Amino acid sequence: MSNKLMRPILLKGHERPLTQVKFNREGDLIFSSAKDYQVYSTSNYLITASADFSGKLWKAETGECIYTWNFESPVKRVEYSPDCKKVFFITDHVMGKQGKIQIFDIDFTKPEQESKPILEIINEGDATTKPTTATWSYAGKHIIAGHADGSISKYDSITGEQLEYSTPFKKTITDIQTSSDRTYFVASSKDQTAKLFDIDSWKLLKEYESESPVNAACITPVKDYIILGGGQDARDVTTTGGGEGKFDAKIFHKIFQDVIGRVKGHFGPLNCIAIHPEGTSYVSGGEDGFIRLHHLPKSYFEFQYEVEKTAEALQHQNASSSSSGNEQIEASA
C-alpha cells in the first residue's frame, strides 16, 4: 500500500506547524488548529485551547467567540465528553503553576458558561509528571491521561480518583486516541512506540514499533489497523531529507503488529492524525503547515492475511451449512 494507490488532497490554510486535526461526528467536516493562532472549521460549535492562557468557545460557522475560560498557565489540550455535556482542559506545568486537568460543565443553549471547574485533577509531582494529553472513555466514565514521564493514568471523571497507573513508555506520551466504542485506546510516545491498552482491565494488548518518535496514532474502524506518524524532531529537520526524517504515516495491522503500508508526503514531522468516523479516509497535519486528506484505496479494505482469509472462508462455510440444515428440517416437517 503506497501513495501510488491514492492521491491526497492537500489543504494549505496555516502558515505554521499543525497541532491538531479532527473530523466532526458525521465525517463531512475537518477541523484544524496550528501555532499560527487560527482555527479553520465549519460546524456548530468549536472549543479551542491556547498558549495565551485561555480556552474559547466559538460559533464555528461565523467565527464568533461566544465565551472565554481563563487559566493560570498555557492550555495544551481540550476535548468534549462523549455526550457533549462536559469539557476538559489540560493546563501546562510552568511558571510555578501545577499542571492540571480541569473539567467544566457546558451547556450550548446558554450564552454564558461555568467559569469554575467542577473538578480539578492536579499534578502533584514536578514538570516531568505533568499531563500532556488525555481523552474520555466510554460514556465519559473515565479520563485517560498520558504524562511527560511516559506514564499513563485512569481517573474517575466524577471524583478525580486515580484508578490505574502504569509506566509502559520510556519517554513523553504524545497522543491518546480511543476505539469507536471507547473501550480501548492507543497511546503514542517519543520513545518510538505506540501501544494498545484495554481501558477496564488496563492490560497492554499490542505494541507497534517505529524508527522515529511517534507524535500521533489512531485506531481505524472497519479494518483492524493502527495508523501512526511522527518523525525526527523539528529542530533537526533542516539537516535531514524527507526520507531520512521518516515523516511517513505507517499503517500497522492491529492484531499482527506488522507494517502493511506507508504513506509519504509531509516535508517535516507528522504532528497529528485523525480517522474518518466510517474509516473511509484519514487526515494528517504536519510541521510543514499542510493538511493531507487521504481517501483510502480499495486495496486497503481488501488486504487480508492468509489466516484471515481461512477464518472468513470457514465462517461462510459454517453459515452455509447451518442454512442448509434448517432447510432440510423445514422440508421433513
Tab-separated table of C-alpha atoms in Angstrom:
chain	number	residue	atom	x	y	z
A	1	MET	CA	0.000	0.000	0.000
A	2	SER	CA	1.587	3.304	-1.046
A	3	ASN	CA	0.961	6.800	-2.374
A	4	LYS	CA	0.722	5.303	-5.887
A	5	LEU	CA	-2.715	3.943	-4.989
A	6	MET	CA	-4.215	7.186	-3.693
A	7	ARG	CA	-3.820	10.879	-4.348
A	8	PRO	CA	-4.126	13.016	-1.222
A	9	ILE	CA	-5.971	16.314	-1.140
A	10	LEU	CA	-3.555	18.985	0.132
A	11	LEU	CA	-5.078	21.744	2.252
A	12	LYS	CA	-2.947	24.807	2.952
A	13	GLY	CA	-4.617	27.174	5.401
A	14	HIS	CA	-1.934	27.527	8.047
A	15	GLU	CA	1.454	29.197	7.904
A	16	ARG	CA	2.946	27.412	10.910
A	17	PRO	CA	3.007	23.823	12.264
A	18	LEU	CA	-0.266	21.949	12.728
A	19	THR	CA	-1.139	20.967	16.293
A	20	GLN	CA	-4.453	19.143	15.866
A	21	VAL	CA	-6.819	17.810	13.208
A	22	LYS	CA	-10.304	16.437	13.855
A	23	PHE	CA	-13.295	15.117	11.935
A	24	ASN	CA	-16.772	16.016	13.142
A	25	ARG	CA	-19.024	13.092	14.107
A	26	GLU	CA	-20.618	12.895	10.657
A	27	GLY	CA	-17.228	12.881	8.980
A	28	ASP	CA	-18.084	15.586	6.438
A	29	LEU	CA	-16.048	18.363	8.074
A	30	ILE	CA	-12.435	18.713	9.168
A	31	PHE	CA	-11.261	20.999	11.970
A	32	SER	CA	-7.640	22.035	12.264
A	33	SER	CA	-5.538	24.156	14.580
A	34	ALA	CA	-1.957	25.371	14.396
A	35	LYS	CA	0.646	27.556	16.027
A	36	ASP	CA	-0.434	30.484	13.869
A	37	TYR	CA	-3.327	31.219	16.268
A	38	GLN	CA	-6.011	30.454	13.697
A	39	VAL	CA	-8.704	27.803	13.610
A	40	TYR	CA	-10.365	26.707	10.377
A	41	SER	CA	-13.690	24.922	10.581
A	42	THR	CA	-17.364	24.948	9.647
A	43	SER	CA	-19.704	23.303	12.149
A	44	ASN	CA	-21.952	24.433	15.008
A	45	TYR	CA	-19.568	24.923	17.928
A	46	LEU	CA	-15.859	24.580	18.461
A	47	ILE	CA	-13.719	24.773	21.601
A	48	THR	CA	-10.036	25.654	21.367
A	49	ALA	CA	-7.122	25.604	23.790
A	50	SER	CA	-4.370	28.184	23.522
A	51	ALA	CA	-0.951	29.117	24.867
A	52	ASP	CA	-2.365	32.566	25.760
A	53	PHE	CA	-3.825	31.003	28.955
A	54	SER	CA	-7.331	30.702	27.535
A	55	GLY	CA	-9.912	28.271	26.263
A	56	LYS	CA	-12.540	29.609	23.877
A	57	LEU	CA	-15.982	28.555	22.678
A	58	TRP	CA	-16.723	29.592	19.104
A	59	LYS	CA	-19.612	29.653	16.677
A	60	ALA	CA	-17.738	27.775	14.021
A	61	GLU	CA	-19.846	28.970	11.094
A	62	THR	CA	-19.265	32.664	11.814
A	63	GLY	CA	-16.002	32.566	13.786
A	64	GLU	CA	-17.626	34.473	16.645
A	65	CYS	CA	-16.112	33.826	20.071
A	66	ILE	CA	-19.028	33.449	22.476
A	67	TYR	CA	-17.205	32.518	25.684
A	68	THR	CA	-13.685	32.513	27.123
A	69	TRP	CA	-12.280	30.464	30.004
A	70	ASN	CA	-9.195	31.968	31.642
A	71	PHE	CA	-6.408	29.896	33.179
A	72	GLU	CA	-3.157	30.457	35.068
A	73	SER	CA	-0.898	28.746	32.523
A	74	PRO	CA	-0.902	27.761	28.824
A	75	VAL	CA	-3.650	25.343	27.789
A	76	LYS	CA	-2.337	22.267	25.960
A	77	ARG	CA	-5.432	20.248	25.094
A	78	VAL	CA	-9.229	20.307	25.149
A	79	GLU	CA	-11.871	17.652	24.496
A	80	TYR	CA	-15.651	17.293	24.797
A	81	SER	CA	-17.134	14.385	26.743
A	82	PRO	CA	-18.970	11.810	24.565
A	83	ASP	CA	-22.346	13.365	25.465
A	84	CYS	CA	-21.007	16.917	24.901
A	85	LYS	CA	-22.153	17.987	28.378
A	86	LYS	CA	-18.661	18.385	29.812
A	87	VAL	CA	-15.292	19.532	28.567
A	88	PHE	CA	-11.803	19.177	29.983
A	89	PHE	CA	-8.768	21.400	29.515
A	90	ILE	CA	-5.163	20.401	30.243
A	91	THR	CA	-3.072	23.285	31.570
A	92	ASP	CA	0.714	23.231	31.498
A	93	HIS	CA	3.098	22.830	34.438
A	94	VAL	CA	5.097	26.066	34.075
A	95	MET	CA	5.830	29.361	35.830
A	96	GLY	CA	5.300	27.840	39.253
A	97	LYS	CA	1.825	26.565	38.333
A	98	GLN	CA	0.975	22.879	38.629
A	99	GLY	CA	-0.244	21.004	35.574
A	100	LYS	CA	-3.950	20.218	35.790
A	101	ILE	CA	-6.836	18.513	34.044
A	102	GLN	CA	-9.809	20.805	34.653
A	103	ILE	CA	-13.361	19.642	33.922
A	104	PHE	CA	-16.236	22.059	33.255
A	105	ASP	CA	-19.947	21.635	32.678
A	106	ILE	CA	-21.017	23.054	29.325
A	107	ASP	CA	-24.460	23.982	28.008
A	108	PHE	CA	-24.730	25.180	24.413
A	109	THR	CA	-28.252	26.525	24.994
A	110	LYS	CA	-26.854	29.254	27.271
A	111	PRO	CA	-24.694	32.222	26.243
A	112	GLU	CA	-22.688	32.062	29.472
A	113	GLN	CA	-20.751	29.007	30.641
A	114	GLU	CA	-19.468	27.984	34.060
A	115	SER	CA	-16.219	29.823	34.779
A	116	LYS	CA	-15.124	27.494	37.580
A	117	PRO	CA	-14.298	23.807	37.042
A	118	ILE	CA	-16.429	21.128	38.653
A	119	LEU	CA	-13.288	19.023	39.111
A	120	GLU	CA	-9.527	19.528	39.035
A	121	ILE	CA	-7.055	16.670	38.685
A	122	ILE	CA	-3.785	18.207	39.852
A	123	ASN	CA	-0.278	17.008	39.048
A	124	GLU	CA	1.309	16.710	42.493
A	125	GLY	CA	4.772	15.985	41.086
A	126	ASP	CA	7.138	18.177	39.105
A	127	ALA	CA	7.114	19.036	35.393
A	128	THR	CA	8.332	15.541	34.459
A	129	THR	CA	4.998	14.016	35.556
A	130	LYS	CA	2.662	16.658	34.098
A	131	PRO	CA	-0.253	15.516	31.913
A	132	THR	CA	0.485	16.017	28.219
A	133	THR	CA	-2.611	14.528	26.584
A	134	ALA	CA	-5.892	12.875	27.565
A	135	THR	CA	-9.216	11.546	26.326
A	136	TRP	CA	-12.575	10.340	27.648
A	137	SER	CA	-13.506	6.669	27.964
A	138	TYR	CA	-16.905	5.130	27.136
A	139	ALA	CA	-19.896	7.118	28.496
A	140	GLY	CA	-17.448	9.687	29.855
A	141	LYS	CA	-16.825	7.410	32.832
A	142	HIS	CA	-13.059	7.867	32.952
A	143	ILE	CA	-10.376	10.240	31.770
A	144	ILE	CA	-7.327	8.507	30.341
A	145	ALA	CA	-4.230	10.690	30.624
A	146	GLY	CA	-0.675	10.472	29.325
A	147	HIS	CA	2.214	12.142	31.124
A	148	ALA	CA	5.601	13.650	30.311
A	149	ASP	CA	7.475	10.810	32.046
A	150	GLY	CA	5.891	8.101	29.854
A	151	SER	CA	3.249	7.045	32.374
A	152	ILE	CA	-0.490	6.666	31.772
A	153	SER	CA	-3.322	7.100	34.276
A	154	LYS	CA	-7.037	6.362	34.527
A	155	TYR	CA	-9.128	8.774	36.592
A	156	ASP	CA	-12.740	8.662	37.728
A	157	SER	CA	-14.293	11.604	35.864
A	158	ILE	CA	-16.695	12.339	38.741
A	159	THR	CA	-14.391	12.139	41.771
A	160	GLY	CA	-10.968	12.597	40.186
A	161	GLU	CA	-9.687	9.462	41.931
A	162	GLN	CA	-6.751	7.799	40.199
A	163	LEU	CA	-7.950	4.255	39.471
A	164	GLU	CA	-4.991	2.961	37.452
A	165	TYR	CA	-1.385	3.978	36.870
A	166	SER	CA	1.465	2.415	34.912
A	167	THR	CA	4.692	3.415	33.139
A	168	PRO	CA	4.726	1.468	29.840
A	169	PHE	CA	6.732	4.098	27.925
A	170	LYS	CA	10.253	5.436	28.331
A	171	LYS	CA	9.545	8.973	27.103
A	172	THR	CA	6.761	11.560	26.838
A	173	ILE	CA	3.260	10.474	25.794
A	174	THR	CA	2.327	12.469	22.691
A	175	ASP	CA	-1.202	11.303	21.860
A	176	ILE	CA	-4.041	9.103	23.119
A	177	GLN	CA	-6.986	8.077	20.923
A	178	THR	CA	-9.729	5.543	21.644
A	179	SER	CA	-11.568	2.963	19.582
A	180	SER	CA	-15.008	3.905	18.230
A	181	ASP	CA	-16.720	2.421	21.297
A	182	ARG	CA	-14.113	3.963	23.646
A	183	THR	CA	-13.365	0.641	25.379
A	184	TYR	CA	-9.678	0.538	24.432
A	185	PHE	CA	-7.093	3.074	23.341
A	186	VAL	CA	-3.780	3.573	21.586
A	187	ALA	CA	-1.093	5.794	23.105
A	188	SER	CA	1.967	7.081	21.250
A	189	SER	CA	5.302	8.224	22.626
A	190	LYS	CA	8.580	9.923	21.834
A	191	ASP	CA	10.239	6.568	22.620
A	192	GLN	CA	9.329	5.469	19.044
A	193	THR	CA	6.450	3.192	20.024
A	194	ALA	CA	2.663	3.151	20.151
A	195	LYS	CA	0.799	0.715	22.392
A	196	LEU	CA	-2.754	-0.596	22.643
A	197	PHE	CA	-4.480	-0.889	26.043
A	198	ASP	CA	-7.824	-2.135	27.360
A	199	ILE	CA	-9.498	0.530	29.485
A	200	ASP	CA	-11.278	-1.712	32.004
A	201	SER	CA	-8.511	-4.264	32.635
A	202	TRP	CA	-5.681	-1.763	31.969
A	203	LYS	CA	-3.807	-4.540	30.182
A	204	LEU	CA	-1.262	-3.894	27.442
A	205	LEU	CA	-2.704	-5.599	24.357
A	206	LYS	CA	-0.307	-4.821	21.497
A	207	GLU	CA	2.819	-2.803	20.709
A	208	TYR	CA	3.843	-1.078	17.472
A	209	GLU	CA	7.471	-0.072	16.928
A	210	SER	CA	8.617	2.784	14.691
A	211	GLU	CA	12.054	4.089	13.664
A	212	SER	CA	11.450	7.622	14.947
A	213	PRO	CA	9.439	9.455	17.631
A	214	VAL	CA	5.692	8.843	17.277
A	215	ASN	CA	3.623	12.026	17.582
A	216	ALA	CA	0.160	10.637	16.873
A	217	ALA	CA	-1.703	7.343	16.457
A	218	CYS	CA	-5.300	6.364	15.766
A	219	ILE	CA	-7.415	3.197	15.689
A	220	THR	CA	-9.295	2.635	12.448
A	221	PRO	CA	-12.897	1.409	12.318
A	222	VAL	CA	-13.971	-1.270	9.787
A	223	LYS	CA	-10.448	-2.725	9.438
A	224	ASP	CA	-8.119	-3.904	12.209
A	225	TYR	CA	-5.445	-1.287	11.603
A	226	ILE	CA	-3.485	1.332	13.514
A	227	ILE	CA	-2.222	4.449	11.707
A	228	LEU	CA	0.661	6.301	13.324
A	229	GLY	CA	3.087	9.023	12.368
A	230	GLY	CA	5.808	11.310	13.631
A	231	GLY	CA	9.389	11.697	12.536
A	232	GLN	CA	12.641	13.274	13.505
A	233	ASP	CA	12.276	16.268	15.856
A	234	ALA	CA	11.535	19.546	14.091
A	235	ARG	CA	14.752	21.201	15.298
A	236	ASP	CA	16.785	18.626	13.349
A	237	VAL	CA	14.750	18.717	10.134
A	238	THR	CA	16.970	21.240	8.321
A	239	THR	CA	19.838	18.746	8.282
A	240	THR	CA	17.736	15.812	7.113
A	241	GLY	CA	15.990	14.830	3.893
A	242	GLY	CA	12.300	13.892	3.890
A	243	GLY	CA	13.050	10.191	3.588
A	244	GLU	CA	15.729	10.200	6.270
A	245	GLY	CA	13.490	12.111	8.673
A	246	LYS	CA	10.896	9.308	8.487
A	247	PHE	CA	7.938	11.645	8.130
A	248	ASP	CA	5.671	8.994	6.594
A	249	ALA	CA	2.495	7.635	8.151
A	250	LYS	CA	2.656	3.913	8.874
A	251	ILE	CA	-0.302	1.546	8.755
A	252	PHE	CA	0.045	-1.388	11.146
A	253	HIS	CA	-2.138	-4.458	11.399
A	254	LYS	CA	-3.715	-4.061	14.816
A	255	ILE	CA	-3.586	-7.773	15.687
A	256	PHE	CA	-0.408	-8.986	13.969
A	257	GLN	CA	1.537	-5.758	14.616
A	258	ASP	CA	3.151	-5.721	11.150
A	259	VAL	CA	3.592	-2.637	8.961
A	260	ILE	CA	1.337	-3.217	5.949
A	261	GLY	CA	1.618	0.234	4.375
A	262	ARG	CA	3.447	3.559	4.394
A	263	VAL	CA	2.164	6.903	3.169
A	264	LYS	CA	4.695	9.628	2.409
A	265	GLY	CA	4.145	13.293	1.690
A	266	HIS	CA	4.887	15.620	4.602
A	267	PHE	CA	8.131	17.609	4.493
A	268	GLY	CA	8.555	17.649	8.250
A	269	PRO	CA	7.358	15.729	11.294
A	270	LEU	CA	3.787	14.478	11.166
A	271	ASN	CA	2.173	16.052	14.252
A	272	CYS	CA	-1.424	14.818	14.272
A	273	ILE	CA	-3.697	12.187	12.720
A	274	ALA	CA	-7.464	11.649	12.696
A	275	ILE	CA	-9.513	8.860	11.110
A	276	HIS	CA	-12.892	9.372	9.414
A	277	PRO	CA	-15.740	8.011	11.620
A	278	GLU	CA	-16.599	5.455	8.921
A	279	GLY	CA	-12.962	4.553	8.286
A	280	THR	CA	-13.008	5.659	4.650
A	281	SER	CA	-10.255	8.268	4.927
A	282	TYR	CA	-7.763	9.818	7.281
A	283	VAL	CA	-6.260	13.259	7.679
A	284	SER	CA	-2.812	14.248	8.903
A	285	GLY	CA	-1.255	17.566	9.877
A	286	GLY	CA	2.450	18.301	9.758
A	287	GLU	CA	5.176	20.634	10.904
A	288	ASP	CA	5.188	21.874	7.297
A	289	GLY	CA	1.797	23.566	7.815
A	290	PHE	CA	-0.002	21.241	5.371
A	291	ILE	CA	-3.083	19.112	5.976
A	292	ARG	CA	-3.195	15.968	3.840
A	293	LEU	CA	-6.563	14.239	3.347
A	294	HIS	CA	-6.208	10.649	2.140
A	295	HIS	CA	-9.175	8.707	0.790
A	296	LEU	CA	-8.230	5.093	1.439
A	297	PRO	CA	-7.975	2.837	-1.651
A	298	LYS	CA	-9.737	-0.429	-2.400
A	299	SER	CA	-6.582	-2.403	-1.563
A	300	TYR	CA	-6.708	-1.025	1.989
A	301	PHE	CA	-10.077	-2.686	2.596
A	302	GLU	CA	-9.323	-5.890	0.676
A	303	PHE	CA	-5.974	-6.706	2.288
A	304	GLN	CA	-6.027	-9.895	4.382
A	305	TYR	CA	-3.509	-12.325	5.819
A	306	GLU	CA	-3.931	-15.954	4.803
A	307	VAL	CA	-5.140	-16.823	8.295
A	308	GLU	CA	-7.837	-14.139	7.971
A	309	LYS	CA	-8.918	-15.482	4.580
A	310	THR	CA	-9.121	-19.008	6.012
A	311	ALA	CA	-11.140	-17.869	9.007
A	312	GLU	CA	-13.533	-15.950	6.750
A	313	ALA	CA	-13.970	-18.957	4.447
A	314	LEU	CA	-14.723	-21.231	7.417
A	315	GLN	CA	-17.226	-18.718	8.734
A	316	HIS	CA	-19.036	-18.634	5.387
A	317	GLN	CA	-18.918	-22.438	5.178
A	318	ASN	CA	-20.413	-22.821	8.645
A	319	ALA	CA	-23.105	-20.272	7.860
A	320	SER	CA	-23.943	-22.112	4.626
A	321	SER	CA	-24.100	-25.484	6.415
A	322	SER	CA	-26.369	-24.047	9.073
A	323	SER	CA	-28.703	-22.587	6.444
A	324	SER	CA	-28.806	-25.901	4.545
A	325	GLY	CA	-29.606	-27.795	7.730
A	326	ASN	CA	-32.515	-25.508	8.514
A	327	GLU	CA	-33.965	-26.032	5.024
A	328	GLN	CA	-33.835	-29.838	5.450
A	329	ILE	CA	-35.600	-29.631	8.796
A	330	GLU	CA	-38.362	-27.495	7.274
A	331	ALA	CA	-38.745	-29.927	4.334
A	332	SER	CA	-39.074	-33.001	6.558
A	333	ALA	CA	-41.552	-31.174	8.763
